[in-house]
Coordinates of C-alpha atoms in Angstrom, one line a residue:
Chain J
X985 CA -6.6 -36.1 3.3
X986 CA -10.0 -37.4 2.2
X987 CA -11.2 -34.0 1.0
X988 CA -9.5 -34.2 -2.4
X989 CA -11.1 -37.5 -3.1
X990 CA -14.5 -36.2 -2.5
X991 CA -13.6 -33.2 -4.4
X992 CA -12.8 -35.2 -7.5
X993 CA -15.8 -37.5 -7.2
X994 CA -18.2 -34.6 -7.1
X995 CA -17.0 -33.1 -10.3
X996 CA -17.8 -34.0 -13.9
X997 CA -14.9 -34.2 -16.3
X998 CA -16.1 -30.9 -17.9
X999 CA -15.8 -29.2 -14.5
X1000 CA -12.4 -30.7 -14.0
X1001 CA -11.3 -29.3 -17.4
X1002 CA -12.6 -25.9 -16.4
X1003 CA -10.6 -26.0 -13.2
X1004 CA -7.5 -26.9 -15.1
X1005 CA -8.1 -24.1 -17.6
X1006 CA -8.6 -21.6 -14.8
X1007 CA -5.4 -22.8 -13.1
X1008 CA -3.4 -22.4 -16.3
X1009 CA -4.8 -18.9 -16.9
X1010 CA -4.0 -17.9 -13.3
X1011 CA -0.5 -19.2 -13.6
X1012 CA 0.1 -17.1 -16.7
X1013 CA -1.3 -14.0 -15.0
X1014 CA 0.7 -14.6 -11.9
X1015 CA 3.8 -14.7 -14.0
X1016 CA 3.0 -11.4 -15.5
X1017 CA 2.5 -10.0 -12.0
X1018 CA 5.8 -11.4 -10.8
X1019 CA 8.1 -10.4 -13.7
X1020 CA 8.5 -6.8 -12.6
X1021 CA 9.5 -7.9 -9.1
X1022 CA 11.9 -10.5 -10.5
X1023 CA 13.4 -7.8 -12.8
X1024 CA 13.8 -5.5 -9.8
X1025 CA 15.7 -8.1 -7.7
X1026 CA 17.7 -9.2 -10.7
X1027 CA 18.8 -5.6 -11.4
X1028 CA 19.6 -5.0 -7.8
X1029 CA 22.0 -7.9 -7.6
X1030 CA 24.0 -7.0 -10.7
X1031 CA 27.4 -5.4 -11.1
X1032 CA 27.4 -2.0 -12.7
X1033 CA 28.7 -3.4 -15.9
X1034 CA 25.9 -6.0 -16.2
X1035 CA 23.0 -3.6 -15.9
X1036 CA 23.0 -2.1 -19.4
X1037 CA 23.5 -5.2 -21.6
X1038 CA 21.7 -6.2 -24.7
X1039 CA 20.2 -8.8 -24.5
X1040 CA 19.9 -8.4 -20.7
X1041 CA 21.0 -11.0 -18.2
X1042 CA 18.1 -12.3 -16.1
X1043 CA 20.2 -14.0 -13.5
X1044 CA 23.3 -12.1 -12.5
X1045 CA 26.5 -14.2 -12.9
X1046 CA 27.8 -13.1 -9.5
X1047 CA 25.0 -11.8 -7.3
X1048 CA 26.2 -8.6 -5.6
X1049 CA 24.5 -8.7 -2.2
X1050 CA 26.8 -5.8 -1.2
X1051 CA 24.6 -3.5 -3.4
X1052 CA 22.0 -3.5 -0.6
X1053 CA 24.5 -2.4 1.9
X1054 CA 25.8 0.2 -0.4
X1055 CA 22.3 1.5 -1.2
X1056 CA 21.4 1.5 2.5
X1057 CA 24.4 3.5 3.7
X1058 CA 24.8 5.9 0.7
X1059 CA 21.2 6.8 0.8
X1060 CA 21.1 7.2 4.6
X1061 CA 18.2 4.8 4.8
X1062 CA 18.4 4.5 8.6
X1063 CA 17.3 8.1 9.0
X1064 CA 14.4 7.8 6.5
X1065 CA 13.3 4.5 7.9
X1066 CA 13.1 5.9 11.4
X1067 CA 11.2 8.9 10.2
X1068 CA 8.8 6.7 8.3
X1069 CA 8.2 4.3 11.2
X1070 CA 7.6 7.1 13.6
X1071 CA 5.0 8.6 11.3
X1072 CA 3.4 5.2 10.4
X1073 CA 3.1 4.0 14.0
X1074 CA 1.6 7.2 15.3
X1075 CA -0.8 7.4 12.4
X1076 CA -1.8 3.7 13.1
X1077 CA -2.4 4.6 16.8
X1078 CA -4.5 7.6 15.9
X1079 CA -6.5 5.8 13.2
X1080 CA -7.3 2.8 15.4
X1081 CA -8.3 4.9 18.3
X1082 CA -10.5 7.4 16.5
X1083 CA -12.2 4.8 14.3
X1084 CA -13.0 2.4 17.1
X1085 CA -14.1 5.2 19.5
X1086 CA -16.2 7.2 17.1
X1087 CA -17.8 4.2 15.5
X1088 CA -19.2 3.1 18.9
X1089 CA -21.2 6.3 19.1
X1090 CA -22.6 5.7 15.6
X1091 CA -23.4 2.1 16.2
X1092 CA -24.9 2.1 19.7
X1093 CA -25.9 5.5 21.1
X1094 CA -28.8 7.6 19.9
X1095 CA -28.5 11.3 19.5
X1096 CA -30.2 13.9 17.3
X1097 CA -28.3 14.4 14.1
X1098 CA -26.3 11.2 14.4
X1099 CA -27.4 9.7 11.1
X1100 CA -27.0 13.0 9.4
X1101 CA -23.4 13.2 10.6
X1102 CA -22.8 9.6 9.5
X1103 CA -24.1 10.2 6.0
X1104 CA -22.0 13.4 5.8
X1105 CA -19.0 11.4 6.8
X1106 CA -19.7 8.8 4.1
X1107 CA -20.2 11.5 1.5
X1108 CA -16.7 12.8 2.1
X1109 CA -15.4 9.5 0.6
X1110 CA -16.3 10.9 -2.8
X1111 CA -14.7 14.3 -2.2
X1112 CA -11.4 14.6 -4.2
X1113 CA -8.5 15.3 -1.8
X1114 CA -7.5 18.2 -4.0
X1115 CA -10.5 20.3 -2.8
X1116 CA -9.3 20.4 0.8
X1117 CA -5.6 20.4 -0.1
X1118 CA -4.8 24.1 -0.4
X1119 CA -6.8 25.4 2.6
X1120 CA -5.5 22.5 4.8
X1121 CA -1.9 23.3 3.7
X1122 CA -2.4 27.0 4.4
X1123 CA -3.9 26.3 7.8
X1124 CA -0.9 24.1 8.8
X1125 CA 1.4 26.7 7.3
X1126 CA -0.2 29.4 9.4
X1127 CA 0.2 27.5 12.7
X1128 CA 3.8 26.7 11.8
X1129 CA 3.4 23.0 11.3
X1130 CA 4.8 22.8 7.8
X1131 CA 8.1 20.9 7.9
X1132 CA 7.1 18.9 11.0
X1133 CA 5.4 15.5 11.2
X1134 CA 2.3 17.0 12.7
X1135 CA 0.3 17.5 9.4
X1136 CA 0.8 13.9 8.6
X1137 CA -0.1 12.6 12.1
X1138 CA -2.7 14.8 13.6
X1139 CA -5.5 14.3 11.1
X1140 CA -5.4 10.5 11.8
X1141 CA -6.8 11.2 15.3
X1142 CA -10.0 12.6 13.8
X1143 CA -11.5 9.6 12.2
X1144 CA -11.1 8.2 8.7
X1145 CA -14.5 7.9 7.1
X1146 CA -13.9 4.4 5.6
X1147 CA -12.6 2.9 8.8
X1148 CA -15.3 4.4 11.0
X1149 CA -17.7 2.8 8.6
X1150 CA -16.0 -0.6 8.9
X1151 CA -15.9 -0.4 12.7
X1152 CA -19.6 0.6 12.9
X1153 CA -20.7 -2.2 10.6
X1154 CA -18.8 -4.6 12.8
X1155 CA -20.1 -3.3 16.2
X1156 CA -23.6 -3.6 14.9
X1157 CA -23.2 -7.4 14.5
X1158 CA -22.2 -7.8 18.2
X1159 CA -25.1 -8.9 20.4
X1160 CA -26.2 -6.2 22.9
X1161 CA -26.5 -8.7 25.8
X1162 CA -22.9 -8.3 26.8
X1163 CA -23.1 -4.6 27.1
X1164 CA -26.4 -4.7 28.9
X1165 CA -25.1 -7.0 31.6
X1166 CA -22.0 -4.9 32.1
X1167 CA -24.3 -1.9 32.4
X1168 CA -26.2 -3.7 35.1
X1169 CA -22.9 -4.3 36.9
X1170 CA -22.4 -0.5 36.9
X1171 CA -19.8 -0.1 34.1
X1172 CA -19.7 3.2 32.4
X1173 CA -20.3 3.4 28.7
X1174 CA -16.6 4.2 28.2
X1175 CA -15.5 1.1 30.2
X1176 CA -17.9 -0.9 28.1
X1177 CA -16.3 0.4 24.9
X1178 CA -12.8 -0.3 26.2
X1179 CA -13.2 -3.5 28.1
X1180 CA -15.9 -5.3 26.1
X1181 CA -16.1 -3.9 22.5
X1182 CA -12.4 -3.4 21.8
X1183 CA -11.3 -6.9 22.8
X1184 CA -14.0 -8.3 20.5
X1185 CA -12.9 -6.2 17.6
X1186 CA -9.5 -7.8 17.1
X1187 CA -10.0 -8.9 13.4
X1188 CA -11.4 -5.6 12.3
X1189 CA -8.8 -3.6 14.1
X1190 CA -6.1 -5.8 12.5
X1191 CA -7.5 -5.2 9.1
X1192 CA -7.6 -1.4 9.7
X1193 CA -4.1 -1.5 11.0
X1194 CA -2.8 -3.3 7.9
X1195 CA -4.6 -1.0 5.6
X1196 CA -3.3 2.1 7.5
X1197 CA 0.2 0.8 7.6
X1198 CA 0.3 0.2 3.8
X1199 CA -1.5 3.4 3.0
X1200 CA 0.7 5.6 5.2
X1201 CA 3.9 3.8 4.3
X1202 CA 3.2 4.2 0.5
X1203 CA 1.9 7.7 0.8
X1204 CA 3.9 10.0 -1.3
X1205 CA 1.9 13.2 -1.7
X1206 CA 1.4 14.3 1.9
X1207 CA 5.1 14.0 2.9
X1208 CA 6.1 15.6 -0.5
X1209 CA 4.2 18.8 0.2
X1210 CA 4.7 19.1 4.0
X1211 CA 8.3 17.9 4.6
X1212 CA 10.7 20.1 2.8
X1213 CA 13.7 19.5 5.0
X1214 CA 15.8 16.6 3.7
X1215 CA 16.4 15.2 7.2
X1216 CA 12.6 15.0 7.7
X1217 CA 11.8 12.9 4.6
X1218 CA 10.1 9.6 4.5
X1219 CA 11.4 6.6 2.5
X1220 CA 8.9 7.4 -0.2
X1221 CA 10.0 11.0 -0.7
X1222 CA 13.7 10.2 -0.2
X1223 CA 13.6 7.6 -3.0
X1224 CA 12.6 10.2 -5.5
X1225 CA 15.6 12.3 -4.5
X1226 CA 17.9 9.3 -4.9
X1227 CA 16.8 8.9 -8.5
X1228 CA 19.2 10.8 -10.6
X1229 CA 21.0 12.4 -7.6
X1230 CA 24.8 12.7 -7.5
X1231 CA 24.8 10.0 -4.8
X1232 CA 23.8 7.2 -7.2
X1233 CA 23.4 9.0 -10.5
X1234 CA 22.4 6.6 -13.2
X1235 CA 23.4 3.5 -11.2
X1236 CA 20.3 1.5 -11.8
X1237 CA 21.5 -1.5 -9.7
X1238 CA 21.8 0.7 -6.6
X1239 CA 18.4 2.4 -7.2
X1240 CA 16.8 -1.0 -7.6
X1241 CA 18.5 -2.2 -4.5
X1242 CA 17.0 0.8 -2.6
X1243 CA 13.6 0.1 -4.2
X1244 CA 13.9 -3.6 -3.1
X1245 CA 14.6 -2.6 0.4
X1246 CA 11.7 -0.1 0.4
X1247 CA 9.2 -2.8 -0.5
X1248 CA 10.3 -5.1 2.3
X1249 CA 8.1 -3.7 5.2
X1250 CA 4.8 -3.9 3.4
X1251 CA 5.8 -7.2 1.9
X1252 CA 6.6 -8.8 5.2
X1253 CA 3.5 -7.5 6.8
X1254 CA 1.4 -8.8 3.9
X1255 CA 3.0 -12.2 4.0
X1256 CA 2.2 -12.4 7.7
X1257 CA -1.3 -11.2 7.4
X1258 CA -2.3 -12.3 3.9
X1259 CA -4.2 -15.5 4.6
X1260 CA -6.2 -13.9 7.2
X1261 CA -6.3 -10.5 5.6
X1262 CA -7.4 -11.5 2.1
X1263 CA -9.8 -14.0 3.5
X1264 CA -11.1 -11.4 5.9
X1265 CA -12.0 -9.0 3.1
X1266 CA -13.4 -11.8 1.0
X1267 CA -15.7 -13.2 3.7
X1268 CA -16.8 -10.1 5.5
X1269 CA -17.4 -8.6 2.1
X1270 CA -18.1 -5.0 1.2
X1271 CA -21.7 -4.4 0.6
X1272 CA -22.3 -1.5 -1.8
Chain D
X902 CA -38.1 16.3 8.1
X903 CA -37.0 13.2 9.8
X904 CA -34.3 15.2 11.4
X905 CA -36.7 17.7 12.8
X906 CA -39.2 15.2 14.2
X907 CA -36.3 13.4 15.9
X908 CA -35.1 16.6 17.5
X909 CA -38.5 17.4 18.9
X910 CA -38.7 13.8 20.2
X911 CA -35.4 14.1 22.0
X912 CA -36.6 17.3 23.6
X913 CA -39.5 15.5 25.0
X914 CA -37.4 12.6 26.1
X915 CA -36.2 12.3 29.6
X916 CA -32.9 12.6 31.4
X917 CA -31.7 9.2 30.4
X918 CA -32.0 9.9 26.7
X919 CA -30.3 13.2 27.1
X920 CA -27.4 11.5 28.9
X921 CA -27.2 9.0 26.1
X922 CA -27.1 11.7 23.5
X923 CA -24.3 13.5 25.4
X924 CA -22.2 10.3 25.4
X925 CA -23.0 9.8 21.7
X926 CA -21.5 13.2 21.0
X927 CA -18.5 12.5 23.0
X928 CA -17.9 9.3 21.1
X929 CA -18.5 11.0 17.8
X930 CA -16.5 14.1 18.7
X931 CA -13.3 13.0 16.7
X932 CA -15.4 12.7 13.6
X933 CA -17.3 15.9 14.2
X934 CA -14.2 17.9 14.8
X935 CA -12.4 16.2 11.9
X936 CA -15.3 16.9 9.5
X937 CA -15.3 20.6 10.5
X938 CA -11.6 21.1 10.6
X939 CA -10.3 19.0 7.8
X940 CA -13.2 18.7 5.4
X941 CA -16.1 21.1 5.6
X942 CA -14.1 24.1 6.6
X943 CA -11.4 23.6 3.9
X944 CA -14.1 22.9 1.3
X945 CA -15.6 26.3 1.9
X946 CA -12.3 28.1 2.2
X947 CA -11.2 26.5 -1.0
X948 CA -14.3 27.8 -2.8
X949 CA -13.6 31.2 -1.5
X950 CA -9.9 31.0 -2.5
X951 CA -10.9 30.1 -6.0
X952 CA -12.1 33.6 -6.5
X953 CA -8.9 35.2 -5.3
X954 CA -5.3 35.6 -6.3
X955 CA -3.1 34.4 -3.4
X956 CA 0.6 33.4 -3.3
X957 CA 1.3 33.4 0.5
X958 CA 3.3 36.6 0.2
X959 CA 0.4 39.1 0.3
X960 CA -3.2 38.8 1.4
X961 CA -5.6 37.1 -0.9
X962 CA -7.0 39.5 -3.5
X963 CA -10.6 39.1 -4.7
X964 CA -10.6 38.8 -8.5
X965 CA -14.1 37.3 -9.0
X966 CA -14.3 34.5 -11.6
X967 CA -11.0 35.5 -13.3
X968 CA -9.3 32.2 -12.3
X969 CA -12.0 30.3 -14.1
X970 CA -11.8 32.5 -17.2
X971 CA -8.0 32.1 -17.2
X972 CA -8.4 28.4 -17.0
X973 CA -10.9 28.4 -19.9
X974 CA -8.3 30.1 -22.1
X975 CA -5.4 27.9 -20.9
X976 CA -4.3 25.2 -23.4
X977 CA -2.5 23.2 -20.7
X978 CA -5.7 23.0 -18.6
X979 CA -7.6 21.4 -21.5
X980 CA -4.7 19.1 -22.2
X981 CA -4.7 18.0 -18.5
X982 CA -8.5 17.3 -18.8
X983 CA -7.9 15.4 -22.0
X984 CA -5.1 13.3 -20.4
X985 CA -7.1 12.5 -17.3
X986 CA -10.2 11.7 -19.4
X987 CA -8.4 9.3 -21.7
X988 CA -6.7 7.6 -18.8
X989 CA -10.0 7.2 -16.9
X990 CA -12.0 6.1 -20.0
X991 CA -9.5 3.4 -20.8
X992 CA -8.1 2.2 -17.5
X993 CA -11.4 2.1 -15.5
X994 CA -13.4 -0.2 -17.8
X995 CA -10.4 -2.3 -18.7
X996 CA -9.6 -2.6 -15.0
X997 CA -13.1 -3.6 -14.1
X998 CA -13.4 -6.3 -16.8
X999 CA -10.0 -7.7 -16.0
X1000 CA -10.7 -7.6 -12.3
X1001 CA -14.0 -9.4 -12.7
X1002 CA -12.5 -12.0 -14.9
X1003 CA -9.7 -12.7 -12.5
X1004 CA -12.1 -12.8 -9.6
X1005 CA -14.1 -15.5 -11.3
X1006 CA -11.0 -17.5 -11.9
X1007 CA -10.0 -17.1 -8.3
X1008 CA -13.4 -18.1 -7.2
X1009 CA -12.9 -21.6 -8.6
X1010 CA -12.5 -24.3 -6.0
X1011 CA -8.9 -25.3 -6.5
X1012 CA -6.5 -26.3 -3.7
X1013 CA -3.9 -23.7 -2.9
X1014 CA -6.0 -20.9 -4.4
X1015 CA -5.0 -18.6 -1.6
X1016 CA -1.5 -18.4 -3.1
X1017 CA -2.9 -17.1 -6.3
X1018 CA -5.1 -14.6 -4.5
X1019 CA -2.1 -13.3 -2.6
X1020 CA 0.0 -12.9 -5.7
X1021 CA -2.7 -11.0 -7.5
X1022 CA -3.3 -8.8 -4.6
X1023 CA 0.4 -8.1 -4.0
X1024 CA 0.8 -5.1 -6.4
X1025 CA -1.9 -3.3 -4.4
X1026 CA 0.1 -3.7 -1.2
X1027 CA 3.5 -2.9 -2.8
X1028 CA 2.5 0.3 -4.6
X1029 CA 3.9 3.7 -4.3
X1030 CA 7.1 5.5 -5.2
X1031 CA 9.5 2.5 -5.3
X1032 CA 7.3 0.5 -7.7
X1033 CA 6.7 3.6 -9.8
X1034 CA 10.5 3.8 -10.2
X1035 CA 10.6 0.1 -11.0
X1036 CA 8.2 0.8 -13.8
X1037 CA 10.4 3.6 -15.2
X1038 CA 13.1 1.0 -15.5
X1039 CA 10.8 -1.6 -17.0
X1040 CA 9.7 0.8 -19.7
X1041 CA 13.2 2.0 -20.5
X1042 CA 13.3 2.1 -24.3
X1043 CA 16.6 0.5 -24.7
X1044 CA 17.2 -1.8 -21.7
X1045 CA 13.8 -2.3 -20.2
X1046 CA 12.1 -5.7 -19.8
X1047 CA 9.1 -4.9 -21.9
X1048 CA 11.0 -4.0 -25.0
X1049 CA 13.4 -6.9 -24.4
X1050 CA 10.4 -9.3 -24.4
X1051 CA 8.9 -7.5 -27.4
X1052 CA 12.3 -7.8 -29.2
X1053 CA 12.3 -11.6 -28.5
X1054 CA 9.1 -12.0 -30.5
X1055 CA 10.3 -9.7 -33.2
X1056 CA 8.7 -6.5 -32.4
X1057 CA 10.6 -3.2 -32.0
X1058 CA 9.1 -1.6 -28.9
X1059 CA 8.5 2.1 -28.7
X1060 CA 10.5 4.4 -26.5
X1061 CA 7.7 4.4 -24.0
X1062 CA 8.3 7.2 -21.6
X1063 CA 10.0 9.5 -24.1
X1064 CA 7.5 9.1 -26.9
X1065 CA 4.5 11.3 -26.7
X1066 CA 2.3 8.7 -28.3
X1067 CA 3.1 6.0 -25.9
X1068 CA 3.7 7.6 -22.4
X1069 CA 0.1 7.6 -21.4
X1070 CA -0.3 4.0 -22.6
X1071 CA 2.6 3.0 -20.3
X1072 CA 0.8 4.6 -17.3
X1073 CA -2.4 2.8 -18.2
X1074 CA -0.5 -0.5 -18.3
X1075 CA 0.9 0.3 -14.8
X1076 CA -2.6 0.9 -13.5
X1077 CA -3.8 -2.4 -14.9
X1078 CA -1.0 -4.2 -13.1
X1079 CA -2.5 -3.0 -9.8
X1080 CA -6.0 -4.2 -10.4
X1081 CA -5.8 -6.6 -7.4
X1082 CA -7.8 -4.3 -5.0
X1083 CA -10.8 -4.2 -7.4
X1084 CA -10.5 -7.9 -8.0
X1085 CA -10.6 -8.7 -4.3
X1086 CA -13.9 -6.7 -3.9
X1087 CA -15.4 -8.6 -6.8
X1088 CA -14.3 -11.8 -5.2
X1089 CA -16.0 -10.8 -2.0
X1090 CA -19.2 -10.2 -4.1
X1091 CA -18.9 -13.5 -5.9
X1092 CA -18.6 -15.4 -2.6
X1093 CA -21.8 -13.8 -1.4
X1094 CA -23.8 -15.4 -4.2
X1095 CA -25.9 -18.2 -2.7
X1096 CA -24.8 -21.6 -4.1
X1097 CA -28.4 -22.7 -4.6
X1098 CA -29.0 -20.1 -7.2
X1099 CA -26.2 -21.3 -9.4
X1100 CA -27.3 -24.9 -8.9
X1101 CA -30.9 -23.9 -9.7
X1102 CA -29.7 -22.2 -12.9
X1103 CA -27.7 -25.3 -13.9
X1104 CA -30.7 -27.6 -13.3
X1105 CA -32.7 -25.3 -15.5
X1106 CA -30.2 -26.0 -18.2
X1107 CA -28.3 -22.7 -18.2
X1108 CA -24.9 -22.9 -19.8
X1109 CA -21.8 -21.3 -18.3
X1110 CA -22.3 -18.0 -20.2
X1111 CA -26.0 -17.9 -19.4
X1112 CA -25.3 -18.5 -15.7
X1113 CA -22.8 -15.6 -15.8
X1114 CA -25.1 -13.3 -17.7
X1115 CA -28.3 -13.9 -15.9
X1116 CA -27.2 -15.0 -12.4
X1117 CA -23.7 -13.7 -11.6
X1118 CA -23.9 -10.4 -13.3
X1119 CA -27.1 -9.2 -11.7
X1120 CA -26.1 -10.5 -8.3
X1121 CA -22.8 -8.7 -8.2
X1122 CA -24.1 -5.5 -10.0
X1123 CA -23.9 -3.6 -6.7
X1124 CA -20.3 -4.6 -6.4
X1125 CA -19.7 -3.5 -10.0
X1126 CA -21.4 -0.2 -9.1
X1127 CA -19.2 0.3 -6.0
X1128 CA -16.0 -0.5 -8.0
X1129 CA -17.1 1.8 -10.9
X1130 CA -17.6 4.8 -8.6
X1131 CA -14.4 4.2 -6.7
X1132 CA -12.6 3.6 -10.0
X1133 CA -13.7 6.9 -11.5
X1134 CA -12.8 8.8 -8.4
X1135 CA -9.4 7.1 -8.1
X1136 CA -8.5 7.5 -11.8
X1137 CA -9.2 11.2 -11.8
X1138 CA -6.9 11.7 -8.9
X1139 CA -3.9 9.5 -9.8
X1140 CA -0.8 11.3 -8.8
X1141 CA 2.2 9.3 -7.7
X1142 CA 2.6 7.3 -10.9
X1143 CA 2.2 10.3 -13.0
X1144 CA 4.6 12.4 -11.0
X1145 CA 7.3 9.7 -10.6
X1146 CA 7.2 7.9 -13.9
X1147 CA 6.8 10.8 -16.4
X1148 CA 6.2 13.9 -14.3
X1149 CA 3.7 15.3 -16.9
X1150 CA 6.0 14.8 -19.8
X1151 CA 7.0 14.2 -22.5
X1152 CA 5.7 17.5 -23.9
X1153 CA 2.7 17.3 -21.5
X1154 CA 1.5 14.0 -22.9
X1155 CA 0.9 12.8 -19.3
X1156 CA -0.1 16.1 -17.7
X1157 CA -2.8 14.7 -15.5
X1158 CA -5.1 17.2 -13.9
X1159 CA -3.6 16.3 -10.5
X1160 CA -0.1 17.0 -11.7
X1161 CA -1.2 20.3 -13.2
X1162 CA -2.9 21.2 -10.0
X1163 CA 0.1 20.3 -7.9
X1164 CA 2.4 22.5 -10.0
X1165 CA 0.2 25.5 -9.7
X1166 CA -0.2 25.0 -5.9
X1167 CA 3.3 24.0 -4.8
X1168 CA 5.7 25.0 -7.6
X1169 CA 4.2 28.3 -8.8
X1170 CA 2.3 29.1 -5.6
X1171 CA -0.8 30.1 -7.4
X1172 CA -3.1 29.0 -4.5
X1173 CA -6.2 30.8 -5.9
X1174 CA -5.9 29.2 -9.3
X1175 CA -5.2 25.8 -7.9
X1176 CA -8.2 26.0 -5.7
X1177 CA -10.3 26.9 -8.7
X1178 CA -8.8 23.8 -10.5
X1179 CA -9.7 21.7 -7.5
X1180 CA -13.3 22.9 -7.7
X1181 CA -13.5 22.1 -11.4
X1182 CA -12.2 18.6 -10.6
X1183 CA -14.7 18.3 -7.8
X1184 CA -17.6 19.2 -10.1
X1185 CA -16.5 16.7 -12.7
X1186 CA -16.3 14.0 -10.1
X1187 CA -19.6 15.0 -8.7
X1188 CA -21.4 15.0 -12.1
X1189 CA -19.9 11.6 -13.0
X1190 CA -20.8 10.1 -9.7
X1191 CA -24.4 11.4 -10.0
X1192 CA -24.6 10.1 -13.5
X1193 CA -23.5 6.6 -12.3
X1194 CA -25.9 6.8 -9.4
X1195 CA -28.8 8.0 -11.7
X1196 CA -28.1 5.1 -14.1
X1197 CA -28.0 2.5 -11.4
X1198 CA -31.7 1.6 -11.3
X1199 CA -31.3 0.4 -14.9
X1200 CA -28.4 -2.0 -14.2
X1201 CA -27.9 -2.4 -10.5
X1202 CA -30.0 -5.1 -8.9
X1203 CA -30.5 -5.0 -5.2
X1204 CA -31.0 -7.8 -2.8
X1205 CA -34.2 -6.3 -1.4
X1206 CA -35.8 -6.3 -4.9
X1207 CA -35.2 -10.0 -5.1
X1208 CA -36.7 -10.6 -1.7
X1209 CA -39.6 -8.4 -2.6
X1210 CA -40.3 -10.3 -5.8
X1211 CA -40.2 -13.8 -4.3

C-alpha cells in the first residue's frame, strides 16, 4: 500500500494534471470502444417489438434471455461450434508444433542456406495472400480436398512465418549451457528440443496459441472458399448465412444474440490471458 | 557471395558439421516444404495462370497478356483500385496517428492502466464476421446507434451503407475502431525507450512537445516503420468487413480490389483473370513497400546509429 504514496510524492502538480487528463481521455475513448458491444447486447435482449423503435431503448424493459436459446437452436449452433473447434484445435496443434520445431533449426543449428531460407520466409510476410490463393485452391481442388477441413488444417503444420520468427527470437535468448550439458549426457538433438527447449518456451507458446486461436476462429475467407457444404461451415461462415435467411429473417434481436454468442470464445480466452498476454507483447516488444 | 563461401566451407568441414547440417534441415523441413508447396510454387503457378483463360471446366488456354489488357479497359477494375487507394490513404495514416496517441496515453503511469489497455485491445481480438454484422446494424440509417447519437445532437445522419457517398467512410470508421493492434505495438516501442533519455531531455529544459518531437518520435521510428508497412499491406487486402458490411455496394462504392478479385475467382470462376489481378495487387504492394523501405533512411532512426554516434 505504500506505492501510491511514493507515486504521488514523486510527481509535480503539473504531472498529476497530465495524468488526470490522460485518464479522462482514455475513459472517453473506452466508452467509444464499448458502445458497439453494449448495443449488441442490448439488442440481443430485446423483444421483437422493441428492436425498431425511435428513439431506441438502451436497456430492454424485460430482458429476453431466451433469445440466446432461440438463436442457438434455430441456427444449429452446436454443429457449427463443433466444426469450428475441431478446426481451431487442430490448427493450434499444427502451428505450435511446426513453429517450435522449425525455429530450433533456425536458432541453433548451422547449415548451408539456412539464413537464406529464413530471409525468404520473412519476405513471405509481405506477400499478399491473393497471389497464392488461386493456385492453392486449384491444387486442393485437384486432390479432392475442397469441402473438407484439410485445406484449413494442413497448411498449419508447415510453419507460419511470423510464429517461426517469434520462436526463433525466443530460443536465441536461452543460454546454451543447458543444451550442452544435455548433449554431454548423450541426449539427441531432438530430445533436447523436446525435453529442454519446449518446457522453457511456455510463455511464447501461449502467446502463439492465443494468436492462432483468435486468428483461426475469426477467419472468414478460408472457410468461405473451401467449405461449400452447409454442414461443414464454421461459426464465421454460418453467421453470414443466418443474416437475412428465412430462419431469422430481419429479426435483428436474434441475429445479435447469435453474434453475442459467437464472440464469447475469443472474449473468454482474452479475459483469461489478457494481463499476461498484453503485458507479454508490451514487454518482449517487437523490434522492427 | 556469402552463400557461396559458406557452402564451400561446409564441404571442407568434417563429419560433425555435416551431421549438424542434416539435423538442421530436418528441423527446418516443415518450413522448407511449406515454402515450396504453399508459397513459392503457387506464386509461380499464379504468374503462369495470369496469362491464361481458365475456368476449371477445360484446360487453361494461353492468351498472353490479354487478361492485363482486359483489366486496363475495365471500369470496375479502376473503381476497385480507387476504392482500395482511398481506404488505405485515409485509414492507414489516421490509424497510425490515433494508435500512437493512444499508446502515449496508455504509457502513463496510472494505477489500473491494464484495464484500459485490455479495453482498447479488445476489438482486435473480437473481430471477424460477427462484429462486421454488428457494424451493419450500428450504421443502420434509421435505427442504428450512430444516427441516433447524431440525432440527439441535432444532426441528421446519412443512410451510411446505402448512400454511395458514405459507405466507404463507414468502413473506414470500422477500421479505426480496431486500431488496438497497432496501438499495442507502439506501446511496446514506447516502453523500450530508456527512462534516462527522457529525464535528460527534461533536465535540458525540453517541454512535453519537444520531448515527443526530438526523443520519442526518433526512438520509436522503427516501430512506426513496422506499423506503416503492415498497415499498407493490411489495408490493401481488407476483405471480411467489405464483404459482410457492404459486399462491394452500393453501386460499387466499396468494391475493394479484394472483393473484385474474390468475385472473379469464386463467383465467375475466371481463374486466369483473378490471378492477373492478384499479380497487379502484388506489384502495387511491392512498389509501396519498396518506397517505404527506400524512404526509411530519411526518417527511421536505428539504435545502432545512436550507439555509433555516442
